[in-house]
mmCIF file of C-alpha atoms in Angstrom:
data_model
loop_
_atom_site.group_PDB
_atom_site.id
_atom_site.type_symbol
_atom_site.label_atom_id
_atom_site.label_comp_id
_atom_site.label_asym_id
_atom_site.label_seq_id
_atom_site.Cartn_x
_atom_site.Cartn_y
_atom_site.Cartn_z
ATOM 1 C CA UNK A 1 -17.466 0.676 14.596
ATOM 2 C CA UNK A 2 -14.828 2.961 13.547
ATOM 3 C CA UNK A 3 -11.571 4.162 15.346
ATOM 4 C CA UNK A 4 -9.059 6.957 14.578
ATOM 5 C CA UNK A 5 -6.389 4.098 14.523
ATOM 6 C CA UNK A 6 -8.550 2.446 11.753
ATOM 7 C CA UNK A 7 -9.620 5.646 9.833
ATOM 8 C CA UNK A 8 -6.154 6.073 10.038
ATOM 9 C CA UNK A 9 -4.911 2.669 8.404
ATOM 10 C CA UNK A 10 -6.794 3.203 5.510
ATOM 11 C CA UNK A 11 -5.306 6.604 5.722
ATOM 12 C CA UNK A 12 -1.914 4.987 4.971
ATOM 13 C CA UNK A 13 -2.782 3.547 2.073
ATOM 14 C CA UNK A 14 -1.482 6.610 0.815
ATOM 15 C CA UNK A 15 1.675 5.118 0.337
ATOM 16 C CA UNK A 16 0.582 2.595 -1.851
ATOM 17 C CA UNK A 17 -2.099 4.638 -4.052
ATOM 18 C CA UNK A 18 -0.737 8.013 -3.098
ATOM 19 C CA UNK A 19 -3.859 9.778 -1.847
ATOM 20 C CA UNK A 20 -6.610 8.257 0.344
ATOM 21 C CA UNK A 21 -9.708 9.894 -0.269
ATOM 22 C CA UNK A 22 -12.830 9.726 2.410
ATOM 23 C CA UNK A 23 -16.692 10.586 2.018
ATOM 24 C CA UNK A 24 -17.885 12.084 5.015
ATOM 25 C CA UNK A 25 -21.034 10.848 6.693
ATOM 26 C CA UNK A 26 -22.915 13.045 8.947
ATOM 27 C CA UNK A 27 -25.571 11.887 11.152
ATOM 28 C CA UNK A 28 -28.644 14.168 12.535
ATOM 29 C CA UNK A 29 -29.528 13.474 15.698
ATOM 30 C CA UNK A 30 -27.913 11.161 18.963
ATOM 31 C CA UNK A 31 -29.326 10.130 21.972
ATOM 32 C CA UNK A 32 -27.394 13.252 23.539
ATOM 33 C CA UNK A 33 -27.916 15.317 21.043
ATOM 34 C CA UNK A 34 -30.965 14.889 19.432
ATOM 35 C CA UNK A 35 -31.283 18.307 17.329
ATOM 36 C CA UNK A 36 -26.928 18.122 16.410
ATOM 37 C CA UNK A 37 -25.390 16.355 13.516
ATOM 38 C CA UNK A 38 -22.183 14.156 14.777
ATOM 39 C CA UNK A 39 -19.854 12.538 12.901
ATOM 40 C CA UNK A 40 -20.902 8.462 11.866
ATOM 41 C CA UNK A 41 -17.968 7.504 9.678
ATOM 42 C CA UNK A 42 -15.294 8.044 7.322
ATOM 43 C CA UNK A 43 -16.200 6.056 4.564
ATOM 44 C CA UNK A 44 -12.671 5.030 2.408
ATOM 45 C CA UNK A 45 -12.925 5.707 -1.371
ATOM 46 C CA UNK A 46 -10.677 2.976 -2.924
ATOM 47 C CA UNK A 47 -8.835 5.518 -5.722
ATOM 48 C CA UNK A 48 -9.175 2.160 -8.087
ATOM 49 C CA UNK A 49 -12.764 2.862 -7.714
ATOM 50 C CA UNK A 50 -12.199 6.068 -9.348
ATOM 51 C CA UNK A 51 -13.042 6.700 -13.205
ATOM 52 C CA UNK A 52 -10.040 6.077 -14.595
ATOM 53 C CA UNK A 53 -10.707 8.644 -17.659
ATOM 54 C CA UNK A 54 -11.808 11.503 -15.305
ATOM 55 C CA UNK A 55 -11.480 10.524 -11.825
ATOM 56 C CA UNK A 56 -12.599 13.841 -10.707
ATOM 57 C CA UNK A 57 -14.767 16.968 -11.967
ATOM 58 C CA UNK A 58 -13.078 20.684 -12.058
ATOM 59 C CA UNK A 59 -15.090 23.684 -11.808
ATOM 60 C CA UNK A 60 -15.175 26.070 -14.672
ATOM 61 C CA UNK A 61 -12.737 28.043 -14.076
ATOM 62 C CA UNK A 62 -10.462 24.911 -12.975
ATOM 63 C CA UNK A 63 -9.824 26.707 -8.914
ATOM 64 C CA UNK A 64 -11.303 24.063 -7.506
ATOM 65 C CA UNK A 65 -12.774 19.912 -7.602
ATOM 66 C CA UNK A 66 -16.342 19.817 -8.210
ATOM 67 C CA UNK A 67 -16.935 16.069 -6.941
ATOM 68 C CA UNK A 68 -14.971 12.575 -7.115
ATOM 69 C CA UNK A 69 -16.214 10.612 -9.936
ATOM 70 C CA UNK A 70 -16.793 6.796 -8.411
ATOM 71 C CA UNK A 71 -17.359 3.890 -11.393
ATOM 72 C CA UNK A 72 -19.645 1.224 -11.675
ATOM 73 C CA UNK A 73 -17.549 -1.288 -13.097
ATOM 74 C CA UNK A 74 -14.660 -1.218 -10.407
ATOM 75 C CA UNK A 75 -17.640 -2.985 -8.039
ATOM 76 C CA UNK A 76 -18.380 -5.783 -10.791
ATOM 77 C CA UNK A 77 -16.991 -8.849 -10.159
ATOM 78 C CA UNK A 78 -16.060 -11.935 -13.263
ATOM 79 C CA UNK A 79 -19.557 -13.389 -12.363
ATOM 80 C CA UNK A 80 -20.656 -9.573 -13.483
ATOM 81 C CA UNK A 81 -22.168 -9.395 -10.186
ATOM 82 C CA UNK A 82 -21.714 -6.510 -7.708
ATOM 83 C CA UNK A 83 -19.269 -7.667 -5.068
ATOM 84 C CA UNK A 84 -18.977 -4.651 -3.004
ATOM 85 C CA UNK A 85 -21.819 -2.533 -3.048
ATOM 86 C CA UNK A 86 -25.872 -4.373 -1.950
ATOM 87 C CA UNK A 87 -27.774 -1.505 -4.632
ATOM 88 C CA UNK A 88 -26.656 -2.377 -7.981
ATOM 89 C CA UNK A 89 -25.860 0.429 -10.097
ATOM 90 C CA UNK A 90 -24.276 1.304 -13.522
ATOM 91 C CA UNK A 91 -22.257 4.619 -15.199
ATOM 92 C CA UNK A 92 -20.441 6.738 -12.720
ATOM 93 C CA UNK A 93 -21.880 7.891 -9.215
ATOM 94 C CA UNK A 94 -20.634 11.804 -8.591
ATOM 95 C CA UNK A 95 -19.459 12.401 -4.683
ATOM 96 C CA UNK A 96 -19.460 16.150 -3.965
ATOM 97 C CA UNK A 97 -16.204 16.902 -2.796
ATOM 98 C CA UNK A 98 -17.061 19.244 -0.091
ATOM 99 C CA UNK A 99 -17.797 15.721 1.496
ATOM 100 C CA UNK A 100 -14.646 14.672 0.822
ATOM 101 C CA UNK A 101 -11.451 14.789 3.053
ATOM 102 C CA UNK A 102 -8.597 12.903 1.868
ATOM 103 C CA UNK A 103 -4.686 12.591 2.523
ATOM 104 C CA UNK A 104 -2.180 12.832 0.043
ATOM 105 C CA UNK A 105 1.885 13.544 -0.326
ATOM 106 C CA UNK A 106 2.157 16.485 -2.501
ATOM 107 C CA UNK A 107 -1.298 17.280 -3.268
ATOM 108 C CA UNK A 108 -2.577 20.604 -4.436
ATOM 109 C CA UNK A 109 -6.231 22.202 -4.493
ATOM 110 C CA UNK A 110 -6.884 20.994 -7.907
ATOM 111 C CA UNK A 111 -4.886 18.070 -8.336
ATOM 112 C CA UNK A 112 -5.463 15.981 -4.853
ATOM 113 C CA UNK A 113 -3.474 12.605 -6.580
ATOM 114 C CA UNK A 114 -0.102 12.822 -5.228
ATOM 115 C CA UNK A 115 3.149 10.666 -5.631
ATOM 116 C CA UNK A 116 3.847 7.779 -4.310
ATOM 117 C CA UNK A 117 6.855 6.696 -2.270
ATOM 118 C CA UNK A 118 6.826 3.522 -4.124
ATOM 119 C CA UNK A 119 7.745 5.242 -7.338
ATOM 120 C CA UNK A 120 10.875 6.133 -6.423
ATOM 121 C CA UNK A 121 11.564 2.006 -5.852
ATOM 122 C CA UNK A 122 9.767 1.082 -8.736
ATOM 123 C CA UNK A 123 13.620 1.185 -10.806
ATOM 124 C CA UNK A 124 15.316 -0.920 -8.036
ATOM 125 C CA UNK A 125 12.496 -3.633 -6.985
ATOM 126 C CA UNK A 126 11.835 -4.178 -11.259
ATOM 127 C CA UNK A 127 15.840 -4.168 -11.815
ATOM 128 C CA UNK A 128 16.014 -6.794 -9.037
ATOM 129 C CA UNK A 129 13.135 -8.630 -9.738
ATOM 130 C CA UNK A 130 14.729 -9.366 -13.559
ATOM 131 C CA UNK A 131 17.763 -10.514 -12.189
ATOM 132 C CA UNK A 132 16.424 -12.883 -9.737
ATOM 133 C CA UNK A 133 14.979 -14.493 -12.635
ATOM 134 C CA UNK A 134 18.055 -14.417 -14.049
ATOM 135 C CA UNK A 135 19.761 -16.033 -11.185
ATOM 136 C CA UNK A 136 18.423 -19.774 -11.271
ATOM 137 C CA UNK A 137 19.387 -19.783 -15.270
ATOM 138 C CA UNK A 138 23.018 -18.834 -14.145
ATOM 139 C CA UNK A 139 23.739 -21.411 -11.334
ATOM 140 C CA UNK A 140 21.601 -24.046 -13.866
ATOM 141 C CA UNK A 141 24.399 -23.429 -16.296
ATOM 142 C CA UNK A 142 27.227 -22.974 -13.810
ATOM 143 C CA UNK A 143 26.582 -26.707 -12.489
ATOM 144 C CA UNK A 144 25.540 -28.324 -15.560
ATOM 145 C CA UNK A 145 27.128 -26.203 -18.182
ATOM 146 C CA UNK A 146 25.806 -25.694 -21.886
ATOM 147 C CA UNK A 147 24.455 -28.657 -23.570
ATOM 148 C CA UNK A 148 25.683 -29.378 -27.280
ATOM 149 C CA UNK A 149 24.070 -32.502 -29.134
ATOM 150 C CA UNK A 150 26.530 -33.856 -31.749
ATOM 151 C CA UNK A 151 24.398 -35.120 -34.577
ATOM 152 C CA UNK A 152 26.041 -36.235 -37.852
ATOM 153 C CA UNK A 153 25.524 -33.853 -40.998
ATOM 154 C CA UNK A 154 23.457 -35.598 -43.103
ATOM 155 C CA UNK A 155 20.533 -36.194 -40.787
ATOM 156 C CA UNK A 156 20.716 -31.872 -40.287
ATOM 157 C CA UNK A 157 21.050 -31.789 -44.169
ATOM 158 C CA UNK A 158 17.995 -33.977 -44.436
ATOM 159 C CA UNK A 159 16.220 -32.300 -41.579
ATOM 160 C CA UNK A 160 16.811 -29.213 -43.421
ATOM 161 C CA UNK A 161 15.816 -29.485 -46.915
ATOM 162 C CA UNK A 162 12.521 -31.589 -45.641
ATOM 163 C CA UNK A 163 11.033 -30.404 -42.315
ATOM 164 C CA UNK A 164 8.475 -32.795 -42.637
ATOM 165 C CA UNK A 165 10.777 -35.800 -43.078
ATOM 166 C CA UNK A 166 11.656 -38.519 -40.619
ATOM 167 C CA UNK A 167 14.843 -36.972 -40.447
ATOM 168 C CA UNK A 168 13.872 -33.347 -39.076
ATOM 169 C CA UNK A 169 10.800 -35.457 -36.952
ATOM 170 C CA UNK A 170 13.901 -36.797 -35.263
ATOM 171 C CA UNK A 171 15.852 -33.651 -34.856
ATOM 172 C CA UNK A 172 12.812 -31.859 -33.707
ATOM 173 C CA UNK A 173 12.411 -34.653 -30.576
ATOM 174 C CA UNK A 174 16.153 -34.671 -29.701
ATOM 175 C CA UNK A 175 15.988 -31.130 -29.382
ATOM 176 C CA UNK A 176 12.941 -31.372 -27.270
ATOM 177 C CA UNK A 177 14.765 -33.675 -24.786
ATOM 178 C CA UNK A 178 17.907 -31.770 -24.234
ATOM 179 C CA UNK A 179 15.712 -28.485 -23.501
ATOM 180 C CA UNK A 180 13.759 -30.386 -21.288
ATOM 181 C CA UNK A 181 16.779 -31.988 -19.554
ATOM 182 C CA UNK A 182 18.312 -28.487 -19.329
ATOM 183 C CA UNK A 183 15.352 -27.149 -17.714
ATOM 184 C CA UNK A 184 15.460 -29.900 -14.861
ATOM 185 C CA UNK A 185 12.067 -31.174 -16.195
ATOM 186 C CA UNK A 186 13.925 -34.132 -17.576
ATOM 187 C CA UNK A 187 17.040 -35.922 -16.344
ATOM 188 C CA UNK A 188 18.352 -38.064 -19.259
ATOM 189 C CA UNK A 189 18.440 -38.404 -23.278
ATOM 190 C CA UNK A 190 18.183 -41.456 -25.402
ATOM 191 C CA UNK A 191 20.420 -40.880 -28.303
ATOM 192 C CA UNK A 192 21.641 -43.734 -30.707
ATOM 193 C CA UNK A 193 24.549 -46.064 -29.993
ATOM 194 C CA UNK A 194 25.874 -46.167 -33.846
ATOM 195 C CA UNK A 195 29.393 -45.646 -33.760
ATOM 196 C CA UNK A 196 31.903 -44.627 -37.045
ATOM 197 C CA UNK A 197 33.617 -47.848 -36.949
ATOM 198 C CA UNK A 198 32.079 -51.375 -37.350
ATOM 199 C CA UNK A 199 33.253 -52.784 -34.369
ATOM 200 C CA UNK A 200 31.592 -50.305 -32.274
ATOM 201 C CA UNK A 201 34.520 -49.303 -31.118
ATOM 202 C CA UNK A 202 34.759 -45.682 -32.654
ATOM 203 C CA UNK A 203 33.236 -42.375 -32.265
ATOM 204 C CA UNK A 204 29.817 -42.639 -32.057
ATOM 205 C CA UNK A 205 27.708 -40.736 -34.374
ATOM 206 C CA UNK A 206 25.535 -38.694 -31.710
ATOM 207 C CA UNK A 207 27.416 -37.333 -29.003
ATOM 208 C CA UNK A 208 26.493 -35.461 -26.052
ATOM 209 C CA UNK A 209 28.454 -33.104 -24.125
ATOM 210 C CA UNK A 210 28.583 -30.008 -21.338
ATOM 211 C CA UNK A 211 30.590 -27.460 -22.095
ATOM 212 C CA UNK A 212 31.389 -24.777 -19.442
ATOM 213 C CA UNK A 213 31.851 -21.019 -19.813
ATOM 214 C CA UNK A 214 34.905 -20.274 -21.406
ATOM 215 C CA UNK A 215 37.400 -17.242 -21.168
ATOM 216 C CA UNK A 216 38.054 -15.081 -17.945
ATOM 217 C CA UNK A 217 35.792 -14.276 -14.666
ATOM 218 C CA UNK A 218 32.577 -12.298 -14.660
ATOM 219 C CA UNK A 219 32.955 -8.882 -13.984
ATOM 220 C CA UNK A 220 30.159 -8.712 -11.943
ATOM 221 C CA UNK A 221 28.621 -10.699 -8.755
ATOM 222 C CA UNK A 222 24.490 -10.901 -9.508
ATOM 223 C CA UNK A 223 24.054 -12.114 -5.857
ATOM 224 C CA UNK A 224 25.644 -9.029 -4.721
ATOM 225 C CA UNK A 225 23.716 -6.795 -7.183
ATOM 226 C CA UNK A 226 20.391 -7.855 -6.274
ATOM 227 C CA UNK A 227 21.310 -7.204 -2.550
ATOM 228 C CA UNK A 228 22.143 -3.842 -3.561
ATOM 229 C CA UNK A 229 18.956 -3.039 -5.234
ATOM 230 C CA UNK A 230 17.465 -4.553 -2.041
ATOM 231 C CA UNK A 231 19.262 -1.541 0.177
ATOM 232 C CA UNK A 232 17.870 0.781 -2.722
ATOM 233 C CA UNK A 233 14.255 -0.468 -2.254
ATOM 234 C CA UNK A 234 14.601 0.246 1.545
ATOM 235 C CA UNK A 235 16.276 3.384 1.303
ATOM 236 C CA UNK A 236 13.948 4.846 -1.325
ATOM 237 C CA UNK A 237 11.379 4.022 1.729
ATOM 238 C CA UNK A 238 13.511 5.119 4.147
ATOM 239 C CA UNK A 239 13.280 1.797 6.518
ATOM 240 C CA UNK A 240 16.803 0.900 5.740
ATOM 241 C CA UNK A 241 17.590 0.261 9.675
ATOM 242 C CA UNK A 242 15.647 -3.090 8.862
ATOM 243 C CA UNK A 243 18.363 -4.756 7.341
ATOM 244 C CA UNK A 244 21.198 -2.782 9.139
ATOM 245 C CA UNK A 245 23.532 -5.417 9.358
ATOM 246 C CA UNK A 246 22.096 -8.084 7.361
ATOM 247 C CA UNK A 247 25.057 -8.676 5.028
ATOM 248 C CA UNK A 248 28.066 -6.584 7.106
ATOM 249 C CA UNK A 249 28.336 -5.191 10.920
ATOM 250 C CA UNK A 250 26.766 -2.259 11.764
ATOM 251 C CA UNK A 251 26.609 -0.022 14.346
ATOM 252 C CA UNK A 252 24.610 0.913 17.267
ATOM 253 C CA UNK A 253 24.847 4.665 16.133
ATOM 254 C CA UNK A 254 24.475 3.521 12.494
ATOM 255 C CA UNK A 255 21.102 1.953 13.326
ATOM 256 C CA UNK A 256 19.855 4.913 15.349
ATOM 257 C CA UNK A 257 20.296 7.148 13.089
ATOM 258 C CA UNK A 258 18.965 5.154 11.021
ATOM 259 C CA UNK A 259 15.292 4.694 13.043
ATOM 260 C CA UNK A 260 15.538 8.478 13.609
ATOM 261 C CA UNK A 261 15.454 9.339 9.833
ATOM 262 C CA UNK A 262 12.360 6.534 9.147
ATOM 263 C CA UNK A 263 10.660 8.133 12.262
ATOM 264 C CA UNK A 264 11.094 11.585 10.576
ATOM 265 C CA UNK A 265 8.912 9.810 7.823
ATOM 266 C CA UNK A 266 6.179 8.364 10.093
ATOM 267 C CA UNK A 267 6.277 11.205 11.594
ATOM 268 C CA UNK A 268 5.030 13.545 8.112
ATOM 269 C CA UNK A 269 2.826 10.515 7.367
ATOM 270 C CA UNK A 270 0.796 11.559 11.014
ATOM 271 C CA UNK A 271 1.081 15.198 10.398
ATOM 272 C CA UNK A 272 -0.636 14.429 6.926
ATOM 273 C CA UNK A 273 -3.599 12.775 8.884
ATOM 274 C CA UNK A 274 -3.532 15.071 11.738
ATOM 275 C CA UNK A 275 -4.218 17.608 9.014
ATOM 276 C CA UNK A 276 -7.148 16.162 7.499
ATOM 277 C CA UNK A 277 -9.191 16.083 10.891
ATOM 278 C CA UNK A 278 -7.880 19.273 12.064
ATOM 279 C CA UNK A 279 -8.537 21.316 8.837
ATOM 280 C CA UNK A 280 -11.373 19.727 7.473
ATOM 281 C CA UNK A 281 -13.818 16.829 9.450
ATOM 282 C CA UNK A 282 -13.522 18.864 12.720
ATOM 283 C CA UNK A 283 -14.199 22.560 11.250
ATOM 284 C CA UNK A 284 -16.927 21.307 8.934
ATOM 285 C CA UNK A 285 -18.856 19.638 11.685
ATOM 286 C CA UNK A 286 -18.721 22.739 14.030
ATOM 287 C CA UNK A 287 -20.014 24.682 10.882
ATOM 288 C CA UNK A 288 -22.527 22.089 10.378
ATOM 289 C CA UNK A 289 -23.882 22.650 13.861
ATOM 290 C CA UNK A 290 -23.930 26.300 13.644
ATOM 291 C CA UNK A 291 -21.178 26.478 16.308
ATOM 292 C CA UNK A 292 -18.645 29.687 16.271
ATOM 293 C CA UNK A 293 -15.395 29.306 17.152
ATOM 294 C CA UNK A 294 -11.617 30.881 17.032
ATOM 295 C CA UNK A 295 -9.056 28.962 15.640
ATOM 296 C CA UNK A 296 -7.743 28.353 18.995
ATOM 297 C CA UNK A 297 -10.356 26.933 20.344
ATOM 298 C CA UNK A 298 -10.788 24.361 17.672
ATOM 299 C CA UNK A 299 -10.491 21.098 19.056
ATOM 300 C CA UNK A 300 -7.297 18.757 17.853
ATOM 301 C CA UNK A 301 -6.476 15.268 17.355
ATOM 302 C CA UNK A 302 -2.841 15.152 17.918
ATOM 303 C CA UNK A 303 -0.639 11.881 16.805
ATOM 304 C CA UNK A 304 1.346 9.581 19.847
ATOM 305 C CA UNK A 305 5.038 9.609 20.173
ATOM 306 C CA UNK A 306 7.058 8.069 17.350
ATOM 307 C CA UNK A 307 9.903 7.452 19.062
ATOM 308 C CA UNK A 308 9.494 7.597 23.151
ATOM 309 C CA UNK A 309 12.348 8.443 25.271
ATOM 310 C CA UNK A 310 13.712 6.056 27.325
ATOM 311 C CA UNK A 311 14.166 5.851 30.916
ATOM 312 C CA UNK A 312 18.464 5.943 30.412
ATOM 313 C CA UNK A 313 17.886 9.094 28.345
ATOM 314 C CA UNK A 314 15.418 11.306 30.100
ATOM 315 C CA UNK A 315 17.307 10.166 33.212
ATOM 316 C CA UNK A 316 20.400 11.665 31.838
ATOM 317 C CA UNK A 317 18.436 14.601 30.524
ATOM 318 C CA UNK A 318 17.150 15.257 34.118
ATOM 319 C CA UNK A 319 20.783 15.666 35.350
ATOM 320 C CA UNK A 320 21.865 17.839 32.978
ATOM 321 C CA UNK A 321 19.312 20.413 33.688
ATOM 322 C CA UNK A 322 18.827 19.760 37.229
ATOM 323 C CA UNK A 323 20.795 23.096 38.464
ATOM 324 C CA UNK A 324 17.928 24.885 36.861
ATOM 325 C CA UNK A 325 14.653 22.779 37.582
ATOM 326 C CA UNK A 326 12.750 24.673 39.652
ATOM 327 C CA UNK A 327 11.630 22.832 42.906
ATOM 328 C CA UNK A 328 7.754 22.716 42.432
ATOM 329 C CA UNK A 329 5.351 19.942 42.163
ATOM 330 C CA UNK A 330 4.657 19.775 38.393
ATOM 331 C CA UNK A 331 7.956 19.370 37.858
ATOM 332 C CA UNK A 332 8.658 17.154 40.336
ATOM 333 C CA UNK A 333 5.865 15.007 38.904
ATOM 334 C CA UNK A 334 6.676 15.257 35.488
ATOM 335 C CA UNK A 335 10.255 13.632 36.415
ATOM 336 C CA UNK A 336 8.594 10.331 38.037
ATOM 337 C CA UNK A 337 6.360 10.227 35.280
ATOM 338 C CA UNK A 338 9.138 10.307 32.833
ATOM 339 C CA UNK A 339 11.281 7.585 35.402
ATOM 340 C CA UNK A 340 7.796 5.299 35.244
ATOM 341 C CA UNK A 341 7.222 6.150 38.963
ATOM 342 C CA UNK A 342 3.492 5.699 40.042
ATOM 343 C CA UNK A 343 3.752 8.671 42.554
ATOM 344 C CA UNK A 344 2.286 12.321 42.955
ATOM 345 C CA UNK A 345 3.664 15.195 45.026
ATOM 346 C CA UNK A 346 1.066 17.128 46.443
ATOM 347 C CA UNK A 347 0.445 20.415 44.574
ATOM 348 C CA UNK A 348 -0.250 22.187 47.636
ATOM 349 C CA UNK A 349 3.582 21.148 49.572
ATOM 350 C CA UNK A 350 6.157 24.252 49.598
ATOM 351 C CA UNK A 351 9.681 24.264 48.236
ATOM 352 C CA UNK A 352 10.673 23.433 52.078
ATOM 353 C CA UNK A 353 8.324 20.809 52.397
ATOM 354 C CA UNK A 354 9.461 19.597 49.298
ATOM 355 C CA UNK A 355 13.481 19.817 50.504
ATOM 356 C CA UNK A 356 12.230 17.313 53.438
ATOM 357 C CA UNK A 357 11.015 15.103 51.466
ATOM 358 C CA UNK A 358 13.783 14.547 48.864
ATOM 359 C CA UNK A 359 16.902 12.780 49.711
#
């Protein structure tokens, strides 16, 4: 069955699609409850899935959705079979969005399709995807150099003014070789041996040779631009302390700052789920149920620590306030629960008793 932690994987595909839409599904009746509805899944709504001419339905007056509006064809495999879905079904299948709870980044009431995160990389990762392509061209020509095939001028001529002669058919194939020795799919050229002079003994008349590139450095290290579109790609996702590092030192401080700014991130990501159950599944299953209830009594699902203190900082913590603590049992037991200690003061022991006790 499901789990909050996987309701709230699919949640974070957010990131990727930049909403993550859910059809609730209610169920009427439990073995404890027999006459109450209860909550039986949160079934994910792939936003590929979606129409992609009207993925959802405004009312009239445009205030609010109407219903999601899921398509057909996104379940239809190449066999044209359904792949997804056991009922087979065709058009457009409307989900009324009052059954609908979904998690976006900047979503409004009528337009729940955020933005993505990955937008902001797209620039980098496509800038650094061209010039690692680029990259094995460069070092190909750097060891090799640039091939030039020395071929004498009447054979061009020939090759030239008949492209269907023997001449040009012969052109044609030595070109052919030297791209494919270039290209590493071949490693040598057959080229005549007829030299200029009759003994053999002079310049040939087809000549191969590698020239390098000419003229002064590069101004420019690719190697060292695609690392920094690397840093942008992280940074745009704010997970930069993953490569802290990588190519220079660091820093402890450097890296925990770092961590703290990506856990500021994951952080909003939970609140965005948090939000979802607390303002919408919970609510609309006490209203289902006919239940009344203030807003402070409406049950919460509340997100784990990000980032849990450790024992060397809440120790430190501890002594800095320590003059002030007072000396009762909850806070007495919060400390050894913060140290890891598996012990409880009594709640009923005095201040004195307490004293006694202490070192």
């Amino acid at each position: 069955g499901q789990t909050p932690r996987s309701i709230g994987r699919a949640a974070s595909e957010m990131i990727i699609n930049s909403w993550s839409p859910f059809e609730i599904v209610y169920q009427n009746g439990s073995v404890e409850y027999p006459d109450k509805y209860h909550l039986k899944k949160l079934a994910y709504i792939h936003p590929l899935t979606l129409d992609q001419s009207i993925p959802f339905e405004l009312s009239p007056d445009g205030n609010e959705i109407l219903n999601l509006r899921q398509s057909a064809s996104a379940f239809v495999g190449t066999n044209g079979n359904f792949n997804q879905s056991k009922l087979s079904w065709t058009g457009v299948k409307e989900i009324d969005f009052r059954r609908v709870a979904y998690c976006s980044y900047a979503a409004s009431s009528t337009q729940p399709i955020g933005n993505s995160p990955l937008d902001a990389a797209y620039t980098a990762w496509r800038e650094k995807q061209l010039l690692q392509d680029y990259l094995p061209i460069g070092v190909t020509r750097d060891f090799s150099g640039t091939p030039v095939l020395r071929i004498p001028e009447a054979i061009l001529a020939a090759a030239s003014q008949d492209p269907s002669s023997p001449e040009a058919a012969q052109v044609s194939s030595l070109a052919d070789s030297m791209a494919n020795m270039h290209s590493g799919d071949s490693s040598y050229v057959l080229l005549p041996s007829d030299s200029q002079a009759e003994n053999g003994s002079g310049l040939r008349d087809f000549d191969i040779q590698f020239l390098g590139v000419e003229g002064g450095g590069k101004g420019f290290n690719i190697t060292e631009i695609i690392e920094q579109k690397k840093r942008a790609i992280y940074n745009a996702l704010a997970s930069q302390n993953l490569i802290t590092g990588e190519q220079s030192g660091g820093s402890f401080n450097l890296l925990e700052g770092q961590s703290s700014a990506q856990a500021m991130f994951v952080a909003r990501d939970c609140m965005i789920i948090e939000e979802m159950w607390n303002k919408k599944v919970f609510p609309q299953l006490l209203e289902l149920n006919g239940w009344e209830y203030e807003q402070k009594d409406l049950p919460k699902l509340r997100a784990g620590s990000i980032q849990p203190l450790s024992v060397e900082e809440f120790s430190k913590g501890v002594q800095r306030c320590q003059s002030f603590l007072p000396m009762v049992p909850e806070v007495l037991n919060q400390v050894l629960r913060g140290l890891g200690i598996k012990y409880e003061i009594d709640q009923d022991m005095t201040t004195e008793e307490i004293r006694k006790v202490l070192p």
